Short mmCIF file of C-alpha atoms in Angstrom, two decimals:
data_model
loop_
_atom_site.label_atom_id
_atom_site.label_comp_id
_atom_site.label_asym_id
_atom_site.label_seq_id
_atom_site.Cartn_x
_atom_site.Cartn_y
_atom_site.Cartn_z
CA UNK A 1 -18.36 9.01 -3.17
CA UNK A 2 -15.18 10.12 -4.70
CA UNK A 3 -12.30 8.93 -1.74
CA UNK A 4 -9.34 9.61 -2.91
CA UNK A 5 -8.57 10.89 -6.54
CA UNK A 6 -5.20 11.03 -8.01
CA UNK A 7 -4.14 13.16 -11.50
CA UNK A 8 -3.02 12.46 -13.57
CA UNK A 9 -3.07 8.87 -14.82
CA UNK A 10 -0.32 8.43 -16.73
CA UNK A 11 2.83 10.76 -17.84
CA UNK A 12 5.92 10.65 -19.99
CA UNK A 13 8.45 13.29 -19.02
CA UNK A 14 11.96 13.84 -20.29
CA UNK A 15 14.88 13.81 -17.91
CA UNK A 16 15.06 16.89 -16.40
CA UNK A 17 11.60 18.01 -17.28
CA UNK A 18 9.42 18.67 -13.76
CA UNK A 19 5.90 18.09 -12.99
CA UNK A 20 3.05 17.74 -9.97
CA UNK A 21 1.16 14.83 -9.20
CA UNK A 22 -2.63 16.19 -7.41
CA UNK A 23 -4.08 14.07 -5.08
CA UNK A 24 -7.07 14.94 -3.31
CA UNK A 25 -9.57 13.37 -0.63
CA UNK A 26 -13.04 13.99 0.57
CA UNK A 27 -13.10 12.13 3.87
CA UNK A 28 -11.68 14.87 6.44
CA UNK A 29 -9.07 12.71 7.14
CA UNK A 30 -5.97 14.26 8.65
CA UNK A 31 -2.86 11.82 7.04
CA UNK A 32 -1.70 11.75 3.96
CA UNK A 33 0.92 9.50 2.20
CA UNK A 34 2.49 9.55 -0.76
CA UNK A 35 4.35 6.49 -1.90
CA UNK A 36 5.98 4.24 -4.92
CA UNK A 37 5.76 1.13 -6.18
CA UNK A 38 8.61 -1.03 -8.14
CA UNK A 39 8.38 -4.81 -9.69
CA UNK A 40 10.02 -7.03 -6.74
CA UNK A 41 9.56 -4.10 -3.87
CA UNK A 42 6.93 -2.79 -1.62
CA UNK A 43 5.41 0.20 -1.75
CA UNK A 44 7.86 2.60 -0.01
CA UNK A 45 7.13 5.80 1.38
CA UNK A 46 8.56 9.03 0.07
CA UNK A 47 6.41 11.57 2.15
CA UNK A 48 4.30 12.33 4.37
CA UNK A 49 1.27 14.38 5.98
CA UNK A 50 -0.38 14.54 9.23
CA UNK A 51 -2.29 17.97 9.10
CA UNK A 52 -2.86 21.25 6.90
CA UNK A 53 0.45 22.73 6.91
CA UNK A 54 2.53 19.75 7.58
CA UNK A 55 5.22 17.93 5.80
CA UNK A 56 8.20 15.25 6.77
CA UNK A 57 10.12 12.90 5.17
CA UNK A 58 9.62 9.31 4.40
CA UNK A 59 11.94 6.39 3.00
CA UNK A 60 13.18 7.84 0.27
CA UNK A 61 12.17 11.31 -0.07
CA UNK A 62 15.05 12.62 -1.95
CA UNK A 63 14.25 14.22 -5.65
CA UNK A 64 10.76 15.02 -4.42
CA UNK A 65 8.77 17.54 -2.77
CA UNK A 66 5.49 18.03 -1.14
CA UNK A 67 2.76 20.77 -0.16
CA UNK A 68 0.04 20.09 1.57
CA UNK A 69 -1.94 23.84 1.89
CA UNK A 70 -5.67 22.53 2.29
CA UNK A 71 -6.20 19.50 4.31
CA UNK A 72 -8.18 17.52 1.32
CA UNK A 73 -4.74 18.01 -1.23
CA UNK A 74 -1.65 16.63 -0.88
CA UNK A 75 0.96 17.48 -4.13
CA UNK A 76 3.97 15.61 -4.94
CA UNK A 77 6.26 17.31 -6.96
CA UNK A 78 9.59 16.71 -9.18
CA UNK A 79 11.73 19.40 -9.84
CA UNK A 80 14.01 17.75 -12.32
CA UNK A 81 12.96 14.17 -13.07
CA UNK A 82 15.30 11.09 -13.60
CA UNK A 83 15.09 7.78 -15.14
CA UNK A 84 15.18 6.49 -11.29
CA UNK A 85 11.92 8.02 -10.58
CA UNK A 86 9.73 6.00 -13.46
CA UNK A 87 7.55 4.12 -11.05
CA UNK A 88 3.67 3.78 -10.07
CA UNK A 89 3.05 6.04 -7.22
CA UNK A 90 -0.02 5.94 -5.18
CA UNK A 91 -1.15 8.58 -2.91
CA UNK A 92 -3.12 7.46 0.07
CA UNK A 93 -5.03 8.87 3.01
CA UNK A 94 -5.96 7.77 6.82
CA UNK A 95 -8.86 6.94 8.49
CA UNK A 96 -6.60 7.51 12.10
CA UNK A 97 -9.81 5.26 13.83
CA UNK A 98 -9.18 2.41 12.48
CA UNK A 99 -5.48 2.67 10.46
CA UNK A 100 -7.60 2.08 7.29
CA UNK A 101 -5.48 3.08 4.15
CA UNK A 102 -7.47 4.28 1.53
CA UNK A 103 -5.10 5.10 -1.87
CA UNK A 104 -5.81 6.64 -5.43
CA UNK A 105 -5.96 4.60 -8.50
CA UNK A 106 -1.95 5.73 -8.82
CA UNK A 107 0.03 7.26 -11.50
CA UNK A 108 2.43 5.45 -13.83
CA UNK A 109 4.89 7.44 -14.45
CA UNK A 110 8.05 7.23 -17.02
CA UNK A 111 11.21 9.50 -17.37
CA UNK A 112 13.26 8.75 -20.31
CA UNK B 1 16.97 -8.67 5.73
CA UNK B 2 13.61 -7.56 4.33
CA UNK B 3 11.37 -5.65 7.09
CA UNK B 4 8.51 -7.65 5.94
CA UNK B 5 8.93 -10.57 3.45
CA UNK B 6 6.28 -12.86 1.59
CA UNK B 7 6.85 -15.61 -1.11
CA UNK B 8 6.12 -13.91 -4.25
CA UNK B 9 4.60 -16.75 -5.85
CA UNK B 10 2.54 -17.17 -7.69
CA UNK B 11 0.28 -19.87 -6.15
CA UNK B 12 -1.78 -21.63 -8.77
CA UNK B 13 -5.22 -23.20 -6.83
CA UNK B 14 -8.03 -24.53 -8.49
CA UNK B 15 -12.04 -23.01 -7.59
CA UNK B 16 -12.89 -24.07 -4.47
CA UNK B 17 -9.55 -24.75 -2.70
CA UNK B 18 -8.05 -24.00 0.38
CA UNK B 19 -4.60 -21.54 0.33
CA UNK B 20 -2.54 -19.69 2.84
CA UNK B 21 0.00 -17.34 2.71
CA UNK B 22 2.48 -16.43 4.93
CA UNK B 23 4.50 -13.12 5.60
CA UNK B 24 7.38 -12.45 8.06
CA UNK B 25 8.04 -9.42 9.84
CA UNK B 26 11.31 -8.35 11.43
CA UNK B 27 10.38 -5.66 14.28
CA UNK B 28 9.65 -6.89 17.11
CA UNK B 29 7.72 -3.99 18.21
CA UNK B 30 5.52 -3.74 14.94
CA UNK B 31 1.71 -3.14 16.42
CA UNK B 32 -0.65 -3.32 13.84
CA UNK B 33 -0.53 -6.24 10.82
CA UNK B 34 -3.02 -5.75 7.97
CA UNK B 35 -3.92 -7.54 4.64
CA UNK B 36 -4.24 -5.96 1.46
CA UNK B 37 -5.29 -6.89 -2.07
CA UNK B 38 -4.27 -5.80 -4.77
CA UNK B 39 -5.84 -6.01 -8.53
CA UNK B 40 -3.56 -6.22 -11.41
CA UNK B 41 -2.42 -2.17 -12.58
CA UNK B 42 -4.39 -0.88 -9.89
CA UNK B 43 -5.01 0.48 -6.24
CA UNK B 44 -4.16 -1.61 -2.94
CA UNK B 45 -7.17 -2.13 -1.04
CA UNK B 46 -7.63 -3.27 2.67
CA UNK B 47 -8.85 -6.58 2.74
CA UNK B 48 -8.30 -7.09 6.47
CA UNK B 49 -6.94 -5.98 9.91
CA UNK B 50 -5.01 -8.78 11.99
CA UNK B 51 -5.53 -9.21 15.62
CA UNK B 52 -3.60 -10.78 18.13
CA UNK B 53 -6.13 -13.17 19.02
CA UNK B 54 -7.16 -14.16 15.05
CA UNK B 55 -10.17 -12.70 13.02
CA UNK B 56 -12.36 -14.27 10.26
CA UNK B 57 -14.56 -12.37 7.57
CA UNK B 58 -16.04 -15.23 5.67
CA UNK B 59 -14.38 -17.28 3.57
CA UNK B 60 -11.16 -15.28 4.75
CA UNK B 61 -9.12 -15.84 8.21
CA UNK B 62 -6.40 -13.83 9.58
CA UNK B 63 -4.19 -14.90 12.03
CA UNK B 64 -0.88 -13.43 14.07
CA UNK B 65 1.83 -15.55 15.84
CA UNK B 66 4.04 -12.84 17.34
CA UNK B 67 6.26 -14.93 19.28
CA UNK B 68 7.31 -16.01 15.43
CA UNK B 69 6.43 -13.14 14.41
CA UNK B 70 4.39 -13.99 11.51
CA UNK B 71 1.36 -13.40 10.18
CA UNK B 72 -0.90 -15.48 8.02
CA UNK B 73 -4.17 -15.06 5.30
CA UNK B 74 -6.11 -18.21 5.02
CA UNK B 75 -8.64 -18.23 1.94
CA UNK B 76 -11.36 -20.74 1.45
CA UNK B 77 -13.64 -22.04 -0.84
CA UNK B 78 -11.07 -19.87 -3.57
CA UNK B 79 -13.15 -18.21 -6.18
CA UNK B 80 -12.15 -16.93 -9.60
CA UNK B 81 -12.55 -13.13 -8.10
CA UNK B 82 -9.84 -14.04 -5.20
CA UNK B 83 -7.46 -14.32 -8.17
CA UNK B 84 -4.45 -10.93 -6.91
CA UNK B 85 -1.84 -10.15 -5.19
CA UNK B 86 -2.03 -10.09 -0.98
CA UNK B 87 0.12 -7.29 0.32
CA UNK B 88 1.27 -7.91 4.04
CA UNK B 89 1.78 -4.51 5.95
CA UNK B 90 3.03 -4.02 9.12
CA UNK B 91 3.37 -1.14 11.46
CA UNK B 92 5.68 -0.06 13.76
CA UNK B 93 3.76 2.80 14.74
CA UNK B 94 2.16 5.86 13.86
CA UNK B 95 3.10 7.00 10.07
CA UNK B 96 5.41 4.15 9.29
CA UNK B 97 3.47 1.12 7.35
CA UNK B 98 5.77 -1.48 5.99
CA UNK B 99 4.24 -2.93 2.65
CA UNK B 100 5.42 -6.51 1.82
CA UNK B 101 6.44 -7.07 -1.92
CA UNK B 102 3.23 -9.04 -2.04
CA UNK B 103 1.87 -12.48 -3.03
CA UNK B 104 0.11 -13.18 -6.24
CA UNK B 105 -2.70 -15.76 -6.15
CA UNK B 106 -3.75 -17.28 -9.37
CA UNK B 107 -7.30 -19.22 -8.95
CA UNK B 108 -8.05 -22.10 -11.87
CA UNK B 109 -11.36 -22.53 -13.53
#
């Protein structure tokens, strides 16, 4: 009854340093989000999955990338981290049915 | 102006009140309006869809005034446990959820 697990917890990287955040889900669902949140803002979306294979863009997408080779994983990854990107991110995935979110305990990152 | 917006709080209510948020939404053409919760440090979780003609799920009632184009989270009887932050998200279609910045609810032995 795992839903949607996200690795790892926590990190401290240096600028410049990179690293991949896993998320992965056992409910066969097809969408898959990844997305940040900052004190005063929403959660904003940086990217995006509808299938196996399939990538686009969100809100702010830029100093990130994504892979998403086996339906259940979806990776977001930073190539060369920056202060900007300290954050909590939260990967979630999509029951399409009924719009249902369902998101990962998140990651709090820091980049000093 | 914010695609969604909420009053941040918080919104102190002793057990067993009555409180209701509010949250705005901009689009015109947003479809679907949800509720979430969300515990402090951790995951968002759906507390509720919206529909156009209002839903309850017990002490909890939903309602959506497009013409306004509002939506609003009524909680009774409060308990201890209701104590969070309500995230307001609206969609204007498929892939694109607009989270709210969220209201924090602080219930009062």
């Amino acid at each position: 009854n795992a839903g949607v697990t996200q690795t790892p917890k926590f990190r401290v990287l240096k600028t410049g340093q990179s690293m991949t955040l896993l998320c992965a889900q056992d409910m066969n669902h097809e969408y898959m989000y990844w997305y940040r949140q900052d004190p005063g803002m929403g959660l904003r979306l940086i990217h995006y999955s509808v299938g196996e294979g399939t990538t686009a863009k969100g809100e702010v997408p830029d100093g990130y990338n994504v892979s998403r080779l086996k339906k259940q994983n979806f990776l977001l990854g930073l190539e060369s981290a920056a202060p900007s990107q300290t954050s909590v991110y939260f990967c979630a995935s999509q029951d399409t049915i009924n719009e249902k979110l369902f998101f990962g305990s998140g990651t709090q990152l820091s980049v000093l | 102006r914010k695609e969604v917006e909420q009053d941040p709080g918080p919104f102190n209510v002793p057990e067993g009140a009555t409180v209701a948020f509010n949250c705005t939404y901009s689009n015109s053409a947003s479809q679907s309006f949800f509720w979430y919760r969300q515990d402090c440090r951790k995951e968002p979780k759906l507390l509720m869809s919206v529909y156009s003609s209002g839903n309850e799920d017990g002490r909890f009632t939903a309602q959506l005034n497009r013409a306004s184009q509002y939506i609003s989270l009524l909680i009774r009887d409060s308990k201890l446990s209701d104590s969070a932050t309500y995230l307001c998200v609206v969609s204007a279609g498929t892939y694109k959820y607009i989270f709210g910045t969220g209201t924090r609810l602080k219930v009062l032995a």
